[in-house]
Short mmCIF file of C-alpha atoms in Angstrom, two decimals:
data_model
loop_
_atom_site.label_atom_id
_atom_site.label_comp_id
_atom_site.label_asym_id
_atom_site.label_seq_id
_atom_site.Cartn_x
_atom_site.Cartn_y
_atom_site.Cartn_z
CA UNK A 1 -42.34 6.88 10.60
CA UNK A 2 -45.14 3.84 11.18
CA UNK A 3 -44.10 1.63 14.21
CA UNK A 4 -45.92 -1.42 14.47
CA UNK A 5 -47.86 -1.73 17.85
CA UNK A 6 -49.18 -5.21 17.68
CA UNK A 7 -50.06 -7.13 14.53
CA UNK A 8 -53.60 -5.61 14.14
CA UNK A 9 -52.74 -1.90 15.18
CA UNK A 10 -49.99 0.58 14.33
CA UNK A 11 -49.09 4.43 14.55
CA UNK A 12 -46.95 7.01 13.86
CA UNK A 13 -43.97 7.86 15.60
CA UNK A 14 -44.62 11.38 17.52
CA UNK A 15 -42.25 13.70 18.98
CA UNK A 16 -43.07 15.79 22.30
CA UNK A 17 -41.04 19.12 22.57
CA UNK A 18 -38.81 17.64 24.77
CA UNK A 19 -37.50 15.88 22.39
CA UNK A 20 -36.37 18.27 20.16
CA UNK A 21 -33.26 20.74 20.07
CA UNK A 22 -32.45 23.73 17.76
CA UNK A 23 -28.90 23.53 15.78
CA UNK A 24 -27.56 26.78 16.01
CA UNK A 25 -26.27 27.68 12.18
CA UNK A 26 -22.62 28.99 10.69
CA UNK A 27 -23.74 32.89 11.30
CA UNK A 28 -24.74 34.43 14.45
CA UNK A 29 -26.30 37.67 15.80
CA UNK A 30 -26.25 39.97 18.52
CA UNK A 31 -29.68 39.63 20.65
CA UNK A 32 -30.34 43.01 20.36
CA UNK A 33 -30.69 43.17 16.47
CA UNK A 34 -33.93 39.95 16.52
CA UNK A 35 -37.32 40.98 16.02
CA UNK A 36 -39.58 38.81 18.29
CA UNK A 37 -42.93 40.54 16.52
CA UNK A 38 -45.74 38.83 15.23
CA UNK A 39 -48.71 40.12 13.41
CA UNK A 40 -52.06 38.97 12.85
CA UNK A 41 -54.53 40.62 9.83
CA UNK A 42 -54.04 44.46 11.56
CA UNK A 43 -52.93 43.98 14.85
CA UNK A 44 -48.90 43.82 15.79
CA UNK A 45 -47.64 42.37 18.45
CA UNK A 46 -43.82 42.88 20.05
CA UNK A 47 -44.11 39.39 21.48
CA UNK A 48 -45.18 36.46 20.09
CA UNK A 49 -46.66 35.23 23.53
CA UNK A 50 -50.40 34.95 23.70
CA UNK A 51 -51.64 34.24 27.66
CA UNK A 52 -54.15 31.52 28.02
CA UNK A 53 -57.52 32.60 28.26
CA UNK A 54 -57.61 31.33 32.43
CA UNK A 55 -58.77 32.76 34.94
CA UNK A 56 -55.53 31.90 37.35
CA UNK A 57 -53.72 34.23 34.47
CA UNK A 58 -56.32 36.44 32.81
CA UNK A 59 -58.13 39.43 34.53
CA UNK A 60 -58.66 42.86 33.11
CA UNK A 61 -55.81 44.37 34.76
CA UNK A 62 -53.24 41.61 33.84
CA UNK A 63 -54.71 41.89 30.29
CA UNK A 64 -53.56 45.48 29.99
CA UNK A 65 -50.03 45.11 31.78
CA UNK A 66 -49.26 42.12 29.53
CA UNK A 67 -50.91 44.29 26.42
CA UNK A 68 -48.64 47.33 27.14
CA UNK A 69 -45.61 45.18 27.46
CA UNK A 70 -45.95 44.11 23.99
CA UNK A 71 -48.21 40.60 24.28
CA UNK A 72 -51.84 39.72 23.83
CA UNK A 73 -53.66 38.08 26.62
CA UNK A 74 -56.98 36.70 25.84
CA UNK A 75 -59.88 36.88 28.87
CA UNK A 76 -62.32 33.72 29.25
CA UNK A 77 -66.14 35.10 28.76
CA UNK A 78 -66.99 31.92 30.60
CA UNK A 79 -64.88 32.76 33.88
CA UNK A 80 -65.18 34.36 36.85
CA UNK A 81 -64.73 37.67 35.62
CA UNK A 82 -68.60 37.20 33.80
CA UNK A 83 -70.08 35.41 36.46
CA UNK A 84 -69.38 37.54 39.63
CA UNK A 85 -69.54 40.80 39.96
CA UNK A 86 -66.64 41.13 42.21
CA UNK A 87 -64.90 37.56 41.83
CA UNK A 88 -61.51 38.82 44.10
CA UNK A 89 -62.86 37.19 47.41
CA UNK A 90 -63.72 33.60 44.96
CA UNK A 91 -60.39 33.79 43.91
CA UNK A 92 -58.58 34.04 47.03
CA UNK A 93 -61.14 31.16 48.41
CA UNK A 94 -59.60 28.70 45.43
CA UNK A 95 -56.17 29.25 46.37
CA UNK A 96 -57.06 28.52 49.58
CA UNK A 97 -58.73 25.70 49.60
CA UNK A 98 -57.31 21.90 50.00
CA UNK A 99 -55.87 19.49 47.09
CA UNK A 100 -59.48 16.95 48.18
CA UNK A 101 -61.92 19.81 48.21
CA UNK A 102 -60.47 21.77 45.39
CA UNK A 103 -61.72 19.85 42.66
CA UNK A 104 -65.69 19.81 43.82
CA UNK A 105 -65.56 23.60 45.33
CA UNK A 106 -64.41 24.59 41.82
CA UNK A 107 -67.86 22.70 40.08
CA UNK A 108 -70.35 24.49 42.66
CA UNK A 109 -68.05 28.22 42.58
CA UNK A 110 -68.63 27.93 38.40
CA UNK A 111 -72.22 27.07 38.65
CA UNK A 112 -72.65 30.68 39.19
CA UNK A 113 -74.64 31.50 35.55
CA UNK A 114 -72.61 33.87 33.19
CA UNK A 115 -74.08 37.70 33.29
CA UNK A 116 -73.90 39.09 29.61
CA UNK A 117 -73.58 42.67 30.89
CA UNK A 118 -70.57 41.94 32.42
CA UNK A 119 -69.07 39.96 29.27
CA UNK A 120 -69.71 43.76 27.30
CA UNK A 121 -68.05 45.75 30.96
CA UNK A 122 -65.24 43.49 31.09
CA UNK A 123 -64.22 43.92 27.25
CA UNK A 124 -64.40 47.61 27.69
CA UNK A 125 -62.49 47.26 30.53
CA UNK A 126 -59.58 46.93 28.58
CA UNK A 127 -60.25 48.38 25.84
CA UNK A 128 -60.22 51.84 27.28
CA UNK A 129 -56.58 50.81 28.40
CA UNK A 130 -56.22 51.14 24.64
CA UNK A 131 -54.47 47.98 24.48
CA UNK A 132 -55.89 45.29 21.64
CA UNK A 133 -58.63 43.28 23.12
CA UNK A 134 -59.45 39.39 22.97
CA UNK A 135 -62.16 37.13 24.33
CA UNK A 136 -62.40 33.71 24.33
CA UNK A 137 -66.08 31.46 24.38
CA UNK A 138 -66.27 27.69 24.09
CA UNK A 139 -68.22 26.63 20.69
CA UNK A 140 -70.73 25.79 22.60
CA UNK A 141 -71.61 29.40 23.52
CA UNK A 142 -70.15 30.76 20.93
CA UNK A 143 -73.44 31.73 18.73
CA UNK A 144 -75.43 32.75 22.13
CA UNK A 145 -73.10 35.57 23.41
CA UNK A 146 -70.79 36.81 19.82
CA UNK A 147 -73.03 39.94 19.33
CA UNK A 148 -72.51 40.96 23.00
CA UNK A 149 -68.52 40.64 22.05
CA UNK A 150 -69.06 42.49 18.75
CA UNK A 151 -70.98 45.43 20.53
CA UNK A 152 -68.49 45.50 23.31
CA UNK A 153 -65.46 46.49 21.00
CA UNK A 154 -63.50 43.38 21.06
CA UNK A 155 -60.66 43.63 18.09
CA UNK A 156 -59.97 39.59 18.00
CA UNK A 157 -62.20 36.57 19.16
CA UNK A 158 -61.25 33.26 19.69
CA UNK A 159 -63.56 30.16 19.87
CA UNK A 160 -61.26 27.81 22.00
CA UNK A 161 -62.07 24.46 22.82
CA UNK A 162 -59.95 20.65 23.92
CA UNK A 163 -60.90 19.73 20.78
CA UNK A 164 -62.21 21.96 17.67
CA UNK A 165 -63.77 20.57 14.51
CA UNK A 166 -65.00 22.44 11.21
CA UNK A 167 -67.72 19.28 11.09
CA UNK A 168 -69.01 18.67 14.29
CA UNK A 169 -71.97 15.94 14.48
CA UNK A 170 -75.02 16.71 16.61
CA UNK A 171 -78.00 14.68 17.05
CA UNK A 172 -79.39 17.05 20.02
CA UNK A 173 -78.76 20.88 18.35
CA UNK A 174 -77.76 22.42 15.84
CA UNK A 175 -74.10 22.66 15.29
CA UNK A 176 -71.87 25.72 15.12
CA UNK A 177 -71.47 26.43 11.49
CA UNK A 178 -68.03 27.72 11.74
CA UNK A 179 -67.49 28.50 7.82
CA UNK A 180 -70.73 30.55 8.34
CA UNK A 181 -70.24 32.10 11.31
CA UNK A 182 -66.39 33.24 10.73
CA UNK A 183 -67.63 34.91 7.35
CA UNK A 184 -70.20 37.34 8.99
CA UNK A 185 -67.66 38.57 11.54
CA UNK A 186 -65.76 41.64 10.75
CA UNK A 187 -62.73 40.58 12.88
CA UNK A 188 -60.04 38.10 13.09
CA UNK A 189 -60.64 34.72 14.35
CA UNK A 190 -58.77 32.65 16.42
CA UNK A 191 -60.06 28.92 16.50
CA UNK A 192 -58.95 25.75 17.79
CA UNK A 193 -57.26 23.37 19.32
CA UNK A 194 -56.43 20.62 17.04
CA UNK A 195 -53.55 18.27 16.91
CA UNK A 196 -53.64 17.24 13.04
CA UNK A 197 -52.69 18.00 9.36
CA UNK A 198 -56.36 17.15 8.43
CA UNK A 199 -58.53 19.25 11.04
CA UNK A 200 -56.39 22.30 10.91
CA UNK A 201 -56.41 22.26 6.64
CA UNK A 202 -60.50 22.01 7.71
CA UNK A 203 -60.02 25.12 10.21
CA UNK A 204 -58.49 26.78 8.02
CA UNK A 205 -60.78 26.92 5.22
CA UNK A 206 -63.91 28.35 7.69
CA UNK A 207 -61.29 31.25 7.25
CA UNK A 208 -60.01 31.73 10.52
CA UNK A 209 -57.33 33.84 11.07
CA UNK A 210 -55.40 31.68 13.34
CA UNK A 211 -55.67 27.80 14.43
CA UNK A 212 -54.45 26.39 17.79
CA UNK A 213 -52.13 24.01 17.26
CA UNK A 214 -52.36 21.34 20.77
CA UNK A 215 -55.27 20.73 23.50
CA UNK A 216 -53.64 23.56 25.81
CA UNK A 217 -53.76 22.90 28.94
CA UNK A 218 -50.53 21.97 30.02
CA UNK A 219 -48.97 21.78 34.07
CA UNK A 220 -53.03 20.93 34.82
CA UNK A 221 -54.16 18.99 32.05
CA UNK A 222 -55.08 15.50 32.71
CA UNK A 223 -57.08 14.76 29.52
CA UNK A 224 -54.58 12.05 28.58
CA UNK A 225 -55.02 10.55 31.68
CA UNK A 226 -59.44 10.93 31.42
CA UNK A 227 -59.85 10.73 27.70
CA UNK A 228 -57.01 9.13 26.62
CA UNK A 229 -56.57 11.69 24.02
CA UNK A 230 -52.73 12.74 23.68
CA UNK A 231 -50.54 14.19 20.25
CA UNK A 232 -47.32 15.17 21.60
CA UNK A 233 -46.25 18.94 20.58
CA UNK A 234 -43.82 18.87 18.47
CA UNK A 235 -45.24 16.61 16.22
CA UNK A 236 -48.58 18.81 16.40
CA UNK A 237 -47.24 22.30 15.63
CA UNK A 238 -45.33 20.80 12.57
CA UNK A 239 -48.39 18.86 11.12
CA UNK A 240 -50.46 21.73 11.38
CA UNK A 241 -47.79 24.06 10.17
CA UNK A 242 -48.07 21.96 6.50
CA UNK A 243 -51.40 22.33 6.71
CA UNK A 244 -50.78 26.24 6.75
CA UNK A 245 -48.44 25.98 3.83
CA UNK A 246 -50.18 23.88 1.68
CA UNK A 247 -53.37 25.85 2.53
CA UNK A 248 -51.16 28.99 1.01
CA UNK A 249 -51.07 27.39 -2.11
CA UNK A 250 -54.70 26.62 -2.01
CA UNK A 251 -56.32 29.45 -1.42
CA UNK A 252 -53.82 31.62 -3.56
CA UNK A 253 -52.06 33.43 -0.96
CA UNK A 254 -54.25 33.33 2.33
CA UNK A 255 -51.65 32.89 5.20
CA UNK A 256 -53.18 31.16 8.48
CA UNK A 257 -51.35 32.09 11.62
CA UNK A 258 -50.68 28.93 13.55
CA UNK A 259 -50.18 29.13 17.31
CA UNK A 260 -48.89 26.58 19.64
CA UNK A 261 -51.32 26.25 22.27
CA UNK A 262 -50.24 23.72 25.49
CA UNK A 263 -47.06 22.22 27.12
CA UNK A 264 -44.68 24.94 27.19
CA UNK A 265 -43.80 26.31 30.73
CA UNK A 266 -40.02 27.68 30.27
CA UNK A 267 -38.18 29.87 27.84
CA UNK A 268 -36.78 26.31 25.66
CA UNK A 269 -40.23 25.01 25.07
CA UNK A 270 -41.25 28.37 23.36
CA UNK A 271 -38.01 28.63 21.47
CA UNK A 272 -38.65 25.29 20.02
CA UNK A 273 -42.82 25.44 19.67
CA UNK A 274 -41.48 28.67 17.33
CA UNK A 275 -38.74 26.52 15.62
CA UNK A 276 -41.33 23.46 14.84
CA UNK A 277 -43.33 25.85 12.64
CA UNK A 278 -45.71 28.09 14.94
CA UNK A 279 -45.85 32.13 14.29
CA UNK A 280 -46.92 32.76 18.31
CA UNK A 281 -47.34 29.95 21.30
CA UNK A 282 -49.90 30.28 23.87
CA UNK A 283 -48.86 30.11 27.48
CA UNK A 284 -50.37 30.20 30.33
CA UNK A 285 -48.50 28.78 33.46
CA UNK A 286 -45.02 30.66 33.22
CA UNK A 287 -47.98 33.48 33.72
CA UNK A 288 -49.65 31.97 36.59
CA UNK A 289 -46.19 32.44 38.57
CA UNK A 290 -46.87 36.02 38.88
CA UNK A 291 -47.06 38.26 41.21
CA UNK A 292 -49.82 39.86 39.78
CA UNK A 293 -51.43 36.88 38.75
CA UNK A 294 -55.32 36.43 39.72
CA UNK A 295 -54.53 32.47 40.87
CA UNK A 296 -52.39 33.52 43.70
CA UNK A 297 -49.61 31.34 42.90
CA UNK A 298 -52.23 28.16 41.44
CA UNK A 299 -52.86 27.48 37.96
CA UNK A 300 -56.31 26.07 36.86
CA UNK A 301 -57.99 25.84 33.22
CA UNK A 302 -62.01 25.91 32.28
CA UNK A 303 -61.41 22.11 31.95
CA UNK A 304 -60.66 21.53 36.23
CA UNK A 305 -64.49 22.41 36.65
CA UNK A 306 -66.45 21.03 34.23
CA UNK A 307 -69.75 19.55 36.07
CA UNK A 308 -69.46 16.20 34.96
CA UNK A 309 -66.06 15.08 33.32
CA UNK A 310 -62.97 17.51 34.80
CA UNK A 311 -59.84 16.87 32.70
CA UNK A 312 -58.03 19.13 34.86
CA UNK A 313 -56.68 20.11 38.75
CA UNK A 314 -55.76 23.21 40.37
CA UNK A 315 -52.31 23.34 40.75
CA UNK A 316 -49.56 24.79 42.66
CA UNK A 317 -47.03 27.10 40.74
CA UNK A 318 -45.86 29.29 43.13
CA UNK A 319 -44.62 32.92 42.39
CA UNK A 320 -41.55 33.90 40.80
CA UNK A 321 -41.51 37.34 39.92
CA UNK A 322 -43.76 40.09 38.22
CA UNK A 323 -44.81 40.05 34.94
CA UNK A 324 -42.50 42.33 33.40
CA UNK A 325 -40.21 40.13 34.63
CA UNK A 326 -41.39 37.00 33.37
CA UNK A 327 -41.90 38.54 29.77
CA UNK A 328 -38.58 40.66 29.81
CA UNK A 329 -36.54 39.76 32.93
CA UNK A 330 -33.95 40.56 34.29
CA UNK A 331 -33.61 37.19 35.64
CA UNK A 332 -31.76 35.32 38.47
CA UNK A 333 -32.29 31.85 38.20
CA UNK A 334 -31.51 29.46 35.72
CA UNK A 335 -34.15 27.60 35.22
CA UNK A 336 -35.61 28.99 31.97
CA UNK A 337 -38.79 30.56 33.54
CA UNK A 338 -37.85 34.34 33.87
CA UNK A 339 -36.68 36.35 31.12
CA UNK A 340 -38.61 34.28 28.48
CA UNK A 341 -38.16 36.79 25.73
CA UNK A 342 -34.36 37.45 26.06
CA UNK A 343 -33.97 33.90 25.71
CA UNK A 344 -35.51 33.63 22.58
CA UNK A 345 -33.78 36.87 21.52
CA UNK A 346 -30.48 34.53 22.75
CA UNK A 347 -31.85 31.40 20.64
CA UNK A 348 -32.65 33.19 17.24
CA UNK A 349 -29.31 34.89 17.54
CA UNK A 350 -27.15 32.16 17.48
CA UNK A 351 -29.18 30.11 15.36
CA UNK A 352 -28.22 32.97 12.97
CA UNK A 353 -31.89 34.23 12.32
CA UNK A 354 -33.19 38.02 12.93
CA UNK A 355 -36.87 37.21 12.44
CA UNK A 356 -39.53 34.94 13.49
CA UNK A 357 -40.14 33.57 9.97
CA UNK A 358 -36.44 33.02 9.15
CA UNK A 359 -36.56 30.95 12.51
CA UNK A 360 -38.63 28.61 11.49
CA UNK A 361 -36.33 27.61 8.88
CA UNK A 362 -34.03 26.64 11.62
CA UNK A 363 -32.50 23.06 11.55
CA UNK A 364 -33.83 20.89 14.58
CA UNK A 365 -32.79 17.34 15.79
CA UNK A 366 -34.94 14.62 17.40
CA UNK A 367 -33.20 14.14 20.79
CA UNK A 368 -35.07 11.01 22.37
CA UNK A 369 -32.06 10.06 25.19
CA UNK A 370 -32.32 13.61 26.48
CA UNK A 371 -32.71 13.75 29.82
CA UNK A 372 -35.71 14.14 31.83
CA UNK A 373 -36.76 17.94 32.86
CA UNK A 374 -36.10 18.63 36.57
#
């Protein structure tokens, strides 16, 4: 729907995932009988949860607990983990430092150059946990560090970025040739984000394996507030889910995972990010409230330090539990943020559905009076 903004400008009405609710249908299920599982080209997943590549979520070690619980957690090859050698002492220096300084420390701490030979030890890292193995790079070092990836063993790679494009415009280099690039790799790519029908049908034709629906981000995004730039999530993960269908018919059969990427922090969000048309979301500050998380109860993204625009802040989360308990619970609050899998095991049930991609068949409602989150 077009609303009219002023007599020279209008837009279309967008919904945020907070505005949205799931009907439940005539048949239900017991929780025990839904498949949660996801897979992408060879690699299955028992959760359709995908953990932010940050380094407040992400180390090697959380990597592998969240791999062997059934999830896929993707490590940032521009964080801490390739720039130091030993980054435990940075990390426990960001959580401790003060709301004023926190922004500036974090610009001079990542000014620390990124060490290749650690982007191949950290990969191997965990995959000698024999868990599946994912690594994220910017496009804008994508094409200088992939072949250290390749060499290392990684089994998916994902060029993640605010934005994503299949045509960027340089005047100063030449551009990342994604099209190109994704055809010479021998493993699934994960690119994105975009927000739109028209840059994910793009995406998808470089022949990616999976597009990130949303700017991530999230509980410590503030490129709305910088940049102006905002799509709200429901409306996202459904434009870009067309996309994916019509790019089915297209390319004669070639599905294109989509996965939500931004927004969600409790159980609800994901159930609904799923219902809107996504195959997996990407989370990252439900995982931050870990007890094993490397953040130490704050949440930051690559965008908090960027030398010259941040679009982001290290925030407080707290911790809640561990991460089995997160992913699997039990739970004892009510608040949607343990226990995020039995919930959507509890949502597909009595919406009637036992898989993933009968869910997002499921009838949803725009629900704009709801009530604000607390």
């Amino acid at each position: 729907m077009t609303v009219e903004i002023g007599r020279g400008k209008s837009g279309r009405r967008a919904y945020s995932l907070d505005e949205i609710g799931i009907v439940p249908s005539r048949r239900t299920r017991d929780p025990e009988e839904v498949s949660t599982a996801w897979q992408i080209d060879a690699y299955r997943f028992e959760l359709p949860l995908v953990v932010s590549p940050m380094d407040s979520v992400v180390s090697p070690a959380t990597a592998v607990a969240i791999g062997r619980l059934g999830g896929l957690a993707i490590l940032d090859l521009e964080g801490l983990w390739t720039r130091y050698e030993d980054p435990e002492p940075v990390l426990a220096e960001v959580a401790a430092l003060d709301d004023e300084s926190a922004t500036g420390r974090l610009q001079e701490i990542y000014t620390e150059p990124i060490k290749e030979d650690l982007i191949g030890r950290r990969i191997s890292e965990i995959r000698a946990a024999g868990v599946t193995t994912a690594a994220r790079l910017s496009p804008q070092r994508t094409v200088r560090y992939y072949k250290t990836v390749l060499d290392a063993g990684a089994d998916i790679f994902v060029i993640r970025g605010t934005t994503v494009s299949a045509e960027h415009v340089s005047g100063q280099a030449e551009p990342l040739n994604l099209k190109q690039f994704i055809y010479e790799l021998d493993i699934p790519v994960i690119v994105g984000g975009c927000a739109t029908y028209t840059a994910a049908l793009h995406l998808m034709r470089t022949g990616a394996a999976g597009v990130l629906a949303g700017f991530g981000g999230g509980s410590g995004h503030t490129t709305a507030a910088v940049l102006g730039v905002a799509v709200p999530m429901a409306t996202a993960i459904a434009d870009v889910a067309a996309a994916r269908r019509d790019y089915l018919d297209e390319s004669g059969g070639r599905y294109v995972h989509v996965i939500a990427d931004g927004g969600m922090t409790r159980s609800g969000d994901i159930a609904k990010a799923l219902a809107c048309g996504s195959d997996a979301v990407m989370v990252g500050s439900p995982f931050a409230r870990a007890e094993q998380a490397p953040g130490r109860g704050y949440h930051w993204g690559s965008e908090a330090h960027h030398p010259d625009l941040p679009r982001g802040a290290r925030v407080k989360v707290g911790t809640v539990g561990t991460l089995e308990q997160i992913l699997c619970g039990p739970s004892a609050v009510a608040d949607g943020s343990l226990n995020l899998i039995g919930a959507l095991r509890r949502t597909m049930a009595i919406s009637g559905y036992s898989d993933l991609k009968e869910f997002q068949r499921v009838e949803v409602v725009v629900t704009p009076s709801a009530p604000p989150r607390r």
